[in-house]
Tab-separated table of C-alpha atoms in Angstrom:
chain	number	residue	atom	x	y	z
A	1	MET	CA	90.141	11.894	158.416
A	2	ASP	CA	92.616	11.015	155.597
A	3	LYS	CA	95.094	13.426	156.484
A	4	HIS	CA	95.109	14.643	152.674
A	5	PHE	CA	91.890	15.754	152.612
A	6	TRP	CA	91.328	18.251	152.340
A	7	THR	CA	94.232	18.976	149.522
A	8	LYS	CA	92.193	16.008	147.873
A	9	VAL	CA	89.149	18.237	148.500
A	10	GLY	CA	91.182	21.226	146.822
A	11	LEU	CA	92.096	19.851	143.881
A	12	GLY	CA	89.048	18.416	143.190
A	13	ILE	CA	87.611	22.047	143.866
A	14	LEU	CA	89.879	23.291	141.061
A	15	VAL	CA	89.424	20.359	138.740
A	16	VAL	CA	85.606	21.079	138.574
A	17	SER	CA	85.871	24.662	138.184
A	18	LEU	CA	89.008	24.283	135.131
A	19	THR	CA	86.654	21.650	133.352
A	20	VAL	CA	83.533	24.533	133.833
A	21	ALA	CA	86.155	27.066	132.618
A	22	PHE	CA	87.116	25.709	129.725
A	23	SER	CA	83.681	24.042	128.414
A	24	MET	CA	81.987	27.769	128.745
A	25	LEU	CA	85.392	29.159	126.311
A	26	ASN	CA	84.965	26.274	124.015
A	27	MET	CA	81.016	27.103	123.497
A	28	GLY	CA	82.295	31.007	121.969
A	29	GLY	CA	82.172	32.806	125.388
A	30	VAL	CA	79.009	31.870	127.219
A	31	ALA	CA	81.068	31.955	130.193
A	32	SER	CA	79.473	35.512	130.731
A	33	ALA	CA	75.528	34.472	129.755
A	34	LYS	CA	75.134	35.339	133.413
A	35	GLN	CA	75.248	38.724	131.703
A	36	TRP	CA	72.488	37.887	129.044
A	37	PRO	CA	68.967	38.591	128.355
A	38	LYS	CA	66.658	36.002	130.420
A	39	SER	CA	64.173	35.912	127.140
A	40	LEU	CA	64.760	37.313	123.742
A	41	THR	CA	61.748	38.713	121.821
A	42	LEU	CA	62.038	38.111	117.689
A	43	THR	CA	59.301	40.185	115.452
A	44	THR	CA	58.247	39.286	112.578
A	45	PRO	CA	55.807	40.042	109.926
A	46	PRO	CA	52.261	38.656	110.182
A	47	ALA	CA	51.727	35.010	111.098
A	48	GLY	CA	51.880	32.957	107.635
A	49	ALA	CA	54.440	35.641	105.628
A	50	THR	CA	56.992	33.950	104.881
A	51	LEU	CA	59.181	36.243	106.899
A	52	SER	CA	57.390	35.382	109.654
A	53	VAL	CA	58.868	31.315	109.413
A	54	TYR	CA	61.863	32.290	108.519
A	55	GLY	CA	61.917	34.492	112.401
A	56	MET	CA	60.182	31.611	114.054
A	57	GLY	CA	62.530	28.481	112.571
A	58	ILE	CA	65.042	31.579	114.264
A	59	ALA	CA	63.535	31.365	117.719
A	60	LYS	CA	63.319	28.015	117.434
A	61	ILE	CA	66.919	27.464	117.076
A	62	VAL	CA	68.425	29.415	119.605
A	63	GLU	CA	66.034	28.676	122.359
A	64	GLY	CA	66.658	25.350	121.335
A	65	ALA	CA	70.457	25.727	121.485
A	66	LEU	CA	71.028	28.699	124.178
A	67	LYS	CA	68.739	27.657	126.682
A	68	ILE	CA	66.372	30.796	126.176
A	69	PRO	CA	63.100	31.428	125.880
A	70	THR	CA	62.326	33.524	122.809
A	71	GLY	CA	59.445	33.699	121.871
A	72	PRO	CA	58.159	34.850	117.763
A	73	GLU	CA	55.982	38.533	118.122
A	74	ASN	CA	53.773	38.903	115.385
A	75	ALA	CA	53.562	43.391	114.275
A	76	LYS	CA	51.332	44.211	111.862
A	77	GLY	CA	54.413	44.227	109.121
A	78	SER	CA	57.883	44.587	108.228
A	79	PHE	CA	58.237	48.404	109.508
A	80	PRO	CA	56.370	47.559	112.711
A	81	ALA	CA	58.560	44.588	113.881
A	82	ALA	CA	61.591	46.936	113.300
A	83	MET	CA	60.186	50.081	115.452
A	84	LEU	CA	59.778	47.454	117.825
A	85	LEU	CA	63.350	46.653	117.799
A	86	VAL	CA	64.693	49.924	117.780
A	87	LYS	CA	62.381	51.213	120.244
A	88	GLY	CA	63.989	48.064	122.808
A	89	ASP	CA	60.563	45.961	122.824
A	90	ALA	CA	61.899	43.008	120.718
A	91	GLN	CA	65.875	41.986	121.206
A	92	LEU	CA	65.196	40.317	117.263
A	93	ALA	CA	63.683	41.072	114.079
A	94	ALA	CA	62.635	39.625	110.426
A	95	ILE	CA	63.116	42.097	108.370
A	96	THR	CA	64.167	43.992	105.077
A	97	ALA	CA	66.313	45.062	102.774
A	98	CYS	CA	64.657	48.162	103.077
A	99	GLU	CA	63.972	48.697	106.745
A	100	LYS	CA	67.505	47.993	106.884
A	101	ILE	CA	67.838	50.927	104.822
A	102	TYR	CA	66.009	53.192	106.264
A	103	GLY	CA	66.175	52.538	109.636
A	104	PHE	CA	69.848	53.054	109.359
A	105	TYR	CA	69.487	56.228	107.924
A	106	ASP	CA	67.772	57.758	110.168
A	107	ARG	CA	65.390	57.922	107.731
A	108	SER	CA	61.125	58.472	108.744
A	109	PRO	CA	59.206	57.046	110.231
A	110	PHE	CA	62.369	55.331	111.717
A	111	PRO	CA	63.649	58.269	115.138
A	112	LYS	CA	67.012	59.532	115.508
A	113	GLY	CA	69.665	57.231	116.046
A	114	SER	CA	68.088	54.527	115.162
A	115	SER	CA	71.815	54.156	113.140
A	116	LYS	CA	73.015	53.411	116.144
A	117	ILE	CA	71.225	51.044	117.597
A	118	LEU	CA	70.294	48.218	113.827
A	119	ARG	CA	72.932	45.978	113.318
A	120	GLY	CA	73.018	42.762	110.355
A	121	ILE	CA	73.174	38.657	111.766
A	122	THR	CA	71.871	37.933	108.466
A	123	PHE	CA	71.412	39.084	104.856
A	124	GLY	CA	70.927	36.730	102.324
A	125	GLU	CA	69.151	34.527	100.733
A	126	TYR	CA	65.415	34.697	101.112
A	127	LYS	CA	63.490	37.304	98.891
A	128	ALA	CA	60.207	38.705	99.456
A	129	VAL	CA	59.419	38.879	95.870
A	130	GLY	CA	56.421	42.007	94.608
A	131	HIS	CA	53.746	40.603	92.854
A	132	TRP	CA	52.022	42.364	90.669
A	133	ILE	CA	48.717	39.445	90.079
A	134	VAL	CA	45.768	39.375	87.802
A	135	ARG	CA	43.541	36.574	86.643
A	136	ALA	CA	45.169	34.777	83.973
A	137	LYS	CA	42.449	35.512	81.165
A	138	SER	CA	42.241	38.570	82.118
A	139	ASP	CA	43.945	41.781	79.206
A	140	PHE	CA	46.167	43.040	82.104
A	141	GLN	CA	49.752	42.676	79.838
A	142	SER	CA	51.418	46.147	81.387
A	143	ILE	CA	52.013	48.234	84.806
A	144	PRO	CA	50.141	51.381	81.913
A	145	ASP	CA	46.891	48.340	81.822
A	146	LEU	CA	46.177	49.294	84.870
A	147	LYS	CA	44.715	52.974	84.608
A	148	GLY	CA	41.566	52.910	85.708
A	149	LYS	CA	41.369	49.842	87.195
A	150	ARG	CA	40.662	48.575	90.755
A	151	VAL	CA	44.455	47.348	92.261
A	152	MET	CA	45.009	46.475	96.001
A	153	CYS	CA	47.992	47.753	97.096
A	154	VAL	CA	47.379	51.141	100.133
A	155	ARG	CA	49.744	49.956	103.233
A	156	PRO	CA	50.030	53.031	105.175
A	157	ARG	CA	53.418	53.934	107.169
A	158	GLN	CA	55.167	50.986	104.738
A	159	ALA	CA	57.626	51.375	103.050
A	160	LEU	CA	58.346	48.256	101.238
A	161	TYR	CA	55.427	48.228	99.949
A	162	GLN	CA	54.412	52.083	100.015
A	163	ASP	CA	57.106	53.271	98.153
A	164	ASN	CA	57.577	50.229	95.805
A	165	TRP	CA	54.120	50.270	93.787
A	166	LYS	CA	54.069	54.316	93.871
A	167	ALA	CA	57.452	53.798	91.883
A	168	THR	CA	56.685	51.271	89.422
A	169	LEU	CA	53.485	53.528	88.541
A	170	ALA	CA	55.511	56.619	88.236
A	171	ALA	CA	58.394	53.921	86.375
A	172	TYR	CA	55.276	54.335	83.635
A	173	GLY	CA	54.708	57.971	84.394
A	174	MET	CA	51.418	57.799	85.825
A	175	THR	CA	50.756	58.117	89.817
A	176	GLU	CA	48.550	56.734	92.188
A	177	LYS	CA	45.622	58.924	90.602
A	178	ASP	CA	45.931	56.794	87.491
A	179	ILE	CA	44.164	53.585	89.194
A	180	VAL	CA	41.291	52.669	91.964
A	181	ALA	CA	43.530	52.306	95.164
A	182	LYS	CA	42.609	49.965	98.162
A	183	PRO	CA	43.887	49.126	101.186
A	184	ALA	CA	45.506	45.881	100.790
A	185	LEU	CA	44.498	43.279	102.780
A	186	GLY	CA	46.544	39.637	104.337
A	187	GLN	CA	47.849	37.593	101.395
A	188	ARG	CA	44.583	34.986	101.274
A	189	ASP	CA	42.158	37.747	101.397
A	190	ALA	CA	43.804	39.004	98.350
A	191	CYS	CA	43.551	36.252	96.727
A	192	ALA	CA	40.338	36.131	97.310
A	193	ALA	CA	39.572	39.318	96.632
A	194	LEU	CA	40.568	38.511	93.144
A	195	LYS	CA	39.155	35.504	92.886
A	196	GLU	CA	35.694	36.859	93.526
A	197	ARG	CA	36.604	39.484	91.272
A	198	ARG	CA	36.247	42.661	94.494
A	199	THR	CA	39.396	43.697	92.792
A	200	ASP	CA	41.592	43.193	89.403
A	201	ALA	CA	44.886	43.695	90.892
A	202	PHE	CA	46.489	43.298	94.171
A	203	PHE	CA	50.571	43.570	95.130
A	204	HIS	CA	52.333	41.680	97.497
A	205	HIS	CA	55.526	40.608	98.729
A	206	SER	CA	56.258	37.012	99.320
A	207	ALA	CA	58.111	33.755	98.194
A	208	ALA	CA	58.490	33.245	94.457
A	209	PRO	CA	56.394	30.638	94.731
A	210	GLY	CA	54.271	31.982	97.398
A	211	PRO	CA	51.921	28.740	98.517
A	212	ALA	CA	48.362	31.549	98.826
A	213	PHE	CA	48.927	32.330	95.625
A	214	MET	CA	49.621	28.872	94.259
A	215	GLU	CA	46.610	27.561	95.643
A	216	LEU	CA	44.412	30.574	94.193
A	217	ALA	CA	45.782	30.013	90.899
A	218	LEU	CA	44.508	25.886	90.467
A	219	THR	CA	41.043	27.720	90.933
A	220	THR	CA	41.359	30.992	89.116
A	221	PRO	CA	44.604	30.905	87.307
A	222	ILE	CA	46.830	33.887	87.506
A	223	ARG	CA	48.995	36.036	85.680
A	224	ILE	CA	51.997	38.144	86.771
A	225	VAL	CA	52.197	41.552	85.340
A	226	PRO	CA	55.993	41.734	84.199
A	227	LEU	CA	58.494	44.850	84.687
A	228	THR	CA	59.703	45.999	82.004
A	229	ASP	CA	63.908	46.074	82.354
A	230	ALA	CA	63.350	50.779	81.348
A	231	GLY	CA	61.123	50.217	84.201
A	232	TYR	CA	62.754	48.387	86.853
A	233	LYS	CA	65.779	50.426	86.683
A	234	LYS	CA	63.529	53.451	87.280
A	235	VAL	CA	62.251	51.585	90.316
A	236	LYS	CA	65.459	50.937	91.610
A	237	GLU	CA	66.553	54.655	91.228
A	238	LYS	CA	63.640	55.422	93.675
A	239	CYS	CA	64.102	51.748	95.982
A	240	PRO	CA	67.722	51.230	96.678
A	241	TRP	CA	66.944	48.201	99.157
A	242	VAL	CA	65.588	45.708	95.620
A	243	SER	CA	67.064	43.860	93.321
A	244	PRO	CA	65.913	42.011	90.425
A	245	ILE	CA	64.339	38.911	89.765
A	246	VAL	CA	62.905	36.327	86.972
A	247	VAL	CA	60.110	34.679	88.350
A	248	PRO	CA	59.702	31.870	85.428
A	249	ALA	CA	57.492	30.663	83.566
A	250	GLY	CA	54.546	28.353	85.417
A	251	THR	CA	55.167	29.467	88.769
A	252	TYR	CA	52.026	29.354	89.066
A	253	LYS	CA	49.412	28.066	86.913
A	254	GLY	CA	48.155	30.780	84.508
A	255	GLN	CA	51.327	32.064	83.979
A	256	SER	CA	52.580	31.520	80.999
A	257	LYS	CA	55.588	33.263	80.681
A	258	ASP	CA	58.763	34.970	82.130
A	259	ALA	CA	58.034	37.889	84.380
A	260	LEU	CA	60.881	40.408	85.777
A	261	GLN	CA	60.052	41.722	89.554
A	262	THR	CA	61.466	43.162	92.120
A	263	ALA	CA	63.296	41.400	95.481
A	264	THR	CA	63.643	42.697	98.452
A	265	PHE	CA	66.343	40.563	100.274
A	266	SER	CA	65.482	39.586	104.014
A	267	GLY	CA	67.442	38.800	107.104
A	268	ILE	CA	67.484	38.800	111.157
A	269	VAL	CA	68.940	42.270	112.839
A	270	THR	CA	69.951	42.901	116.519
A	271	ARG	CA	70.523	45.676	118.695
A	272	ASN	CA	74.213	47.034	118.951
A	273	ASP	CA	73.487	46.716	122.729
A	274	LEU	CA	73.225	43.583	122.596
A	275	PRO	CA	76.216	41.408	124.206
A	276	ASP	CA	79.222	40.193	121.882
A	277	ASP	CA	79.329	37.256	123.114
A	278	LEU	CA	75.603	36.036	123.241
A	279	VAL	CA	74.543	37.171	119.347
A	280	TYR	CA	78.434	35.303	118.518
A	281	ASN	CA	76.660	32.635	119.890
A	282	ILE	CA	73.301	33.031	117.753
A	283	ALA	CA	74.969	33.231	115.095
A	284	LYS	CA	77.351	29.759	115.724
A	285	ALA	CA	73.509	29.026	116.634
A	286	ILE	CA	72.352	29.202	112.713
A	287	HIS	CA	75.575	27.862	111.036
A	288	GLU	CA	74.842	24.197	113.183
A	289	ASN	CA	71.005	23.767	112.588
A	290	MET	CA	71.202	25.248	108.945
A	291	ASP	CA	69.374	21.722	108.357
A	292	GLN	CA	66.560	22.424	110.629
A	293	LEU	CA	66.390	25.847	109.654
A	294	ARG	CA	66.003	24.045	106.001
A	295	SER	CA	63.535	22.070	106.831
A	296	VAL	CA	60.948	24.457	107.933
A	297	HIS	CA	60.054	26.483	104.555
A	298	LYS	CA	60.480	24.906	101.007
A	299	ALA	CA	61.337	28.050	99.596
A	300	PHE	CA	64.568	27.366	102.276
A	301	THR	CA	65.592	24.082	101.075
A	302	LYS	CA	68.832	25.442	99.166
A	303	TRP	CA	70.168	28.027	101.592
A	304	THR	CA	73.641	28.415	103.084
A	305	MET	CA	75.040	29.540	105.837
A	306	LYS	CA	77.398	31.300	103.422
A	307	GLY	CA	74.154	32.964	101.436
A	308	LEU	CA	72.881	34.022	104.255
A	309	VAL	CA	75.300	36.371	105.350
A	310	ASN	CA	77.081	37.868	102.491
A	311	GLY	CA	74.459	40.544	101.737
A	312	PRO	CA	73.237	42.627	100.128
A	313	VAL	CA	75.052	44.050	103.141
A	314	THR	CA	71.673	46.969	103.541
A	315	CYS	CA	73.418	47.947	108.098
A	316	PRO	CA	76.862	46.545	109.233
A	317	TYR	CA	77.148	43.186	111.368
A	318	HIS	CA	76.881	42.608	114.781
A	319	ALA	CA	80.747	42.948	116.692
A	320	GLY	CA	79.601	39.626	117.765
A	321	ALA	CA	78.244	37.773	114.526
A	322	LEU	CA	81.105	38.784	113.169
A	323	LYS	CA	83.648	37.744	114.677
A	324	TYR	CA	81.789	34.278	114.540
A	325	TYR	CA	82.216	34.876	110.369
A	326	LYS	CA	85.306	35.253	110.555
A	327	GLU	CA	86.716	32.562	112.450
A	328	LYS	CA	85.033	30.768	110.322
A	329	GLY	CA	85.562	32.587	106.983
A	330	LEU	CA	82.261	33.198	106.229
A	331	VAL	CA	82.281	36.421	105.666
A	332	THR	CA	83.588	37.406	101.660
A	333	PRO	CA	86.073	40.564	101.252
A	334	GLU	CA	83.431	42.641	99.323
A	335	SER	CA	80.198	42.369	102.119
A	336	LEU	CA	83.521	43.302	105.209
A	337	LYS	CA	84.708	46.661	102.411
A	338	THR	CA	80.515	47.441	102.325
A	339	HIS	CA	80.633	46.398	106.542
A	340	GLU	CA	82.995	49.588	106.687
A	341	ALA	CA	81.857	51.309	104.215
A	342	LEU	CA	78.457	51.598	106.808
A	343	LEU	CA	79.966	52.276	109.229
A	344	ALA	CA	82.531	54.779	108.064
A	345	LYS	CA	80.248	57.133	106.418
A	346	SER	CA	77.854	56.976	109.679
A	347	GLY	CA	80.713	57.812	112.026
A	348	GLN	CA	80.482	54.897	114.178
A	349	SER	CA	83.147	52.400	114.556
A	350	ARG	CA	80.883	49.579	115.516
């Protein structure tokens, strides 16, 4: 045997070990991957909702890049999806700014301590637009015109809907007693009810244009009942998570005028106790696979990572995601300032 055999073996082992170590470091901390969960669950609203498609797209990216089975799981809505995350039954969730605000401020129905759990990965780009939809040939030109009419809008325990439509009625001096408030259905079922004249109007959140609404308009032209500027401001006072958006004329067949509506930004949240290096790599995977995310829905085609990262920031960033964004120069000073203010207000350091 060569007298230098064991020396060579030792050197070989050292070289391999160093190669593996440097390789892991280049992946942003994957060296501690053995501490990661063996699988991840990402909860989303019901299948078919645009936010659900967004969540499924993220789950696919995470699984492909990190090689961790990441199963999307449909909940009954954004609030139930967020609640599964808070309870520890999921590690990621696709939810709106409404749930982020309610959860971060421990507001009912979220349990106390939710503010220490919810942390953001993405905040911007996708806007769930409030749609007050009627048939184009109807006489309903404004919210007050809906007095005494059948409106599908009731979604118990879903503040994104409940607080919004109630605030909208209140903005015009109305209450739910002024309309025939009916249970809200899924988008396609609501469209069928309007087409079959089983309802006079419905209120729903969706990307604009929403595929189900576009399909309805092909056979039953529709119109969006607009908010006034004053009406929007009053809604904003009661629903701080909304932003203004104008749905342009022609978005749907039958819509001949621009329509001011409320929009709620949505994104991906996680648990604060998920390992920093794991969330760092989730943020990295999303950034490096933006083309894949843009391809999953036509509403996503112009998305940018900087747009996803920067707001409105409605709960603090997860430390792992923030580390990646700082390294890549993706987070703006304004977003960072909001992040720090939220932590300070809640008495938390991260």
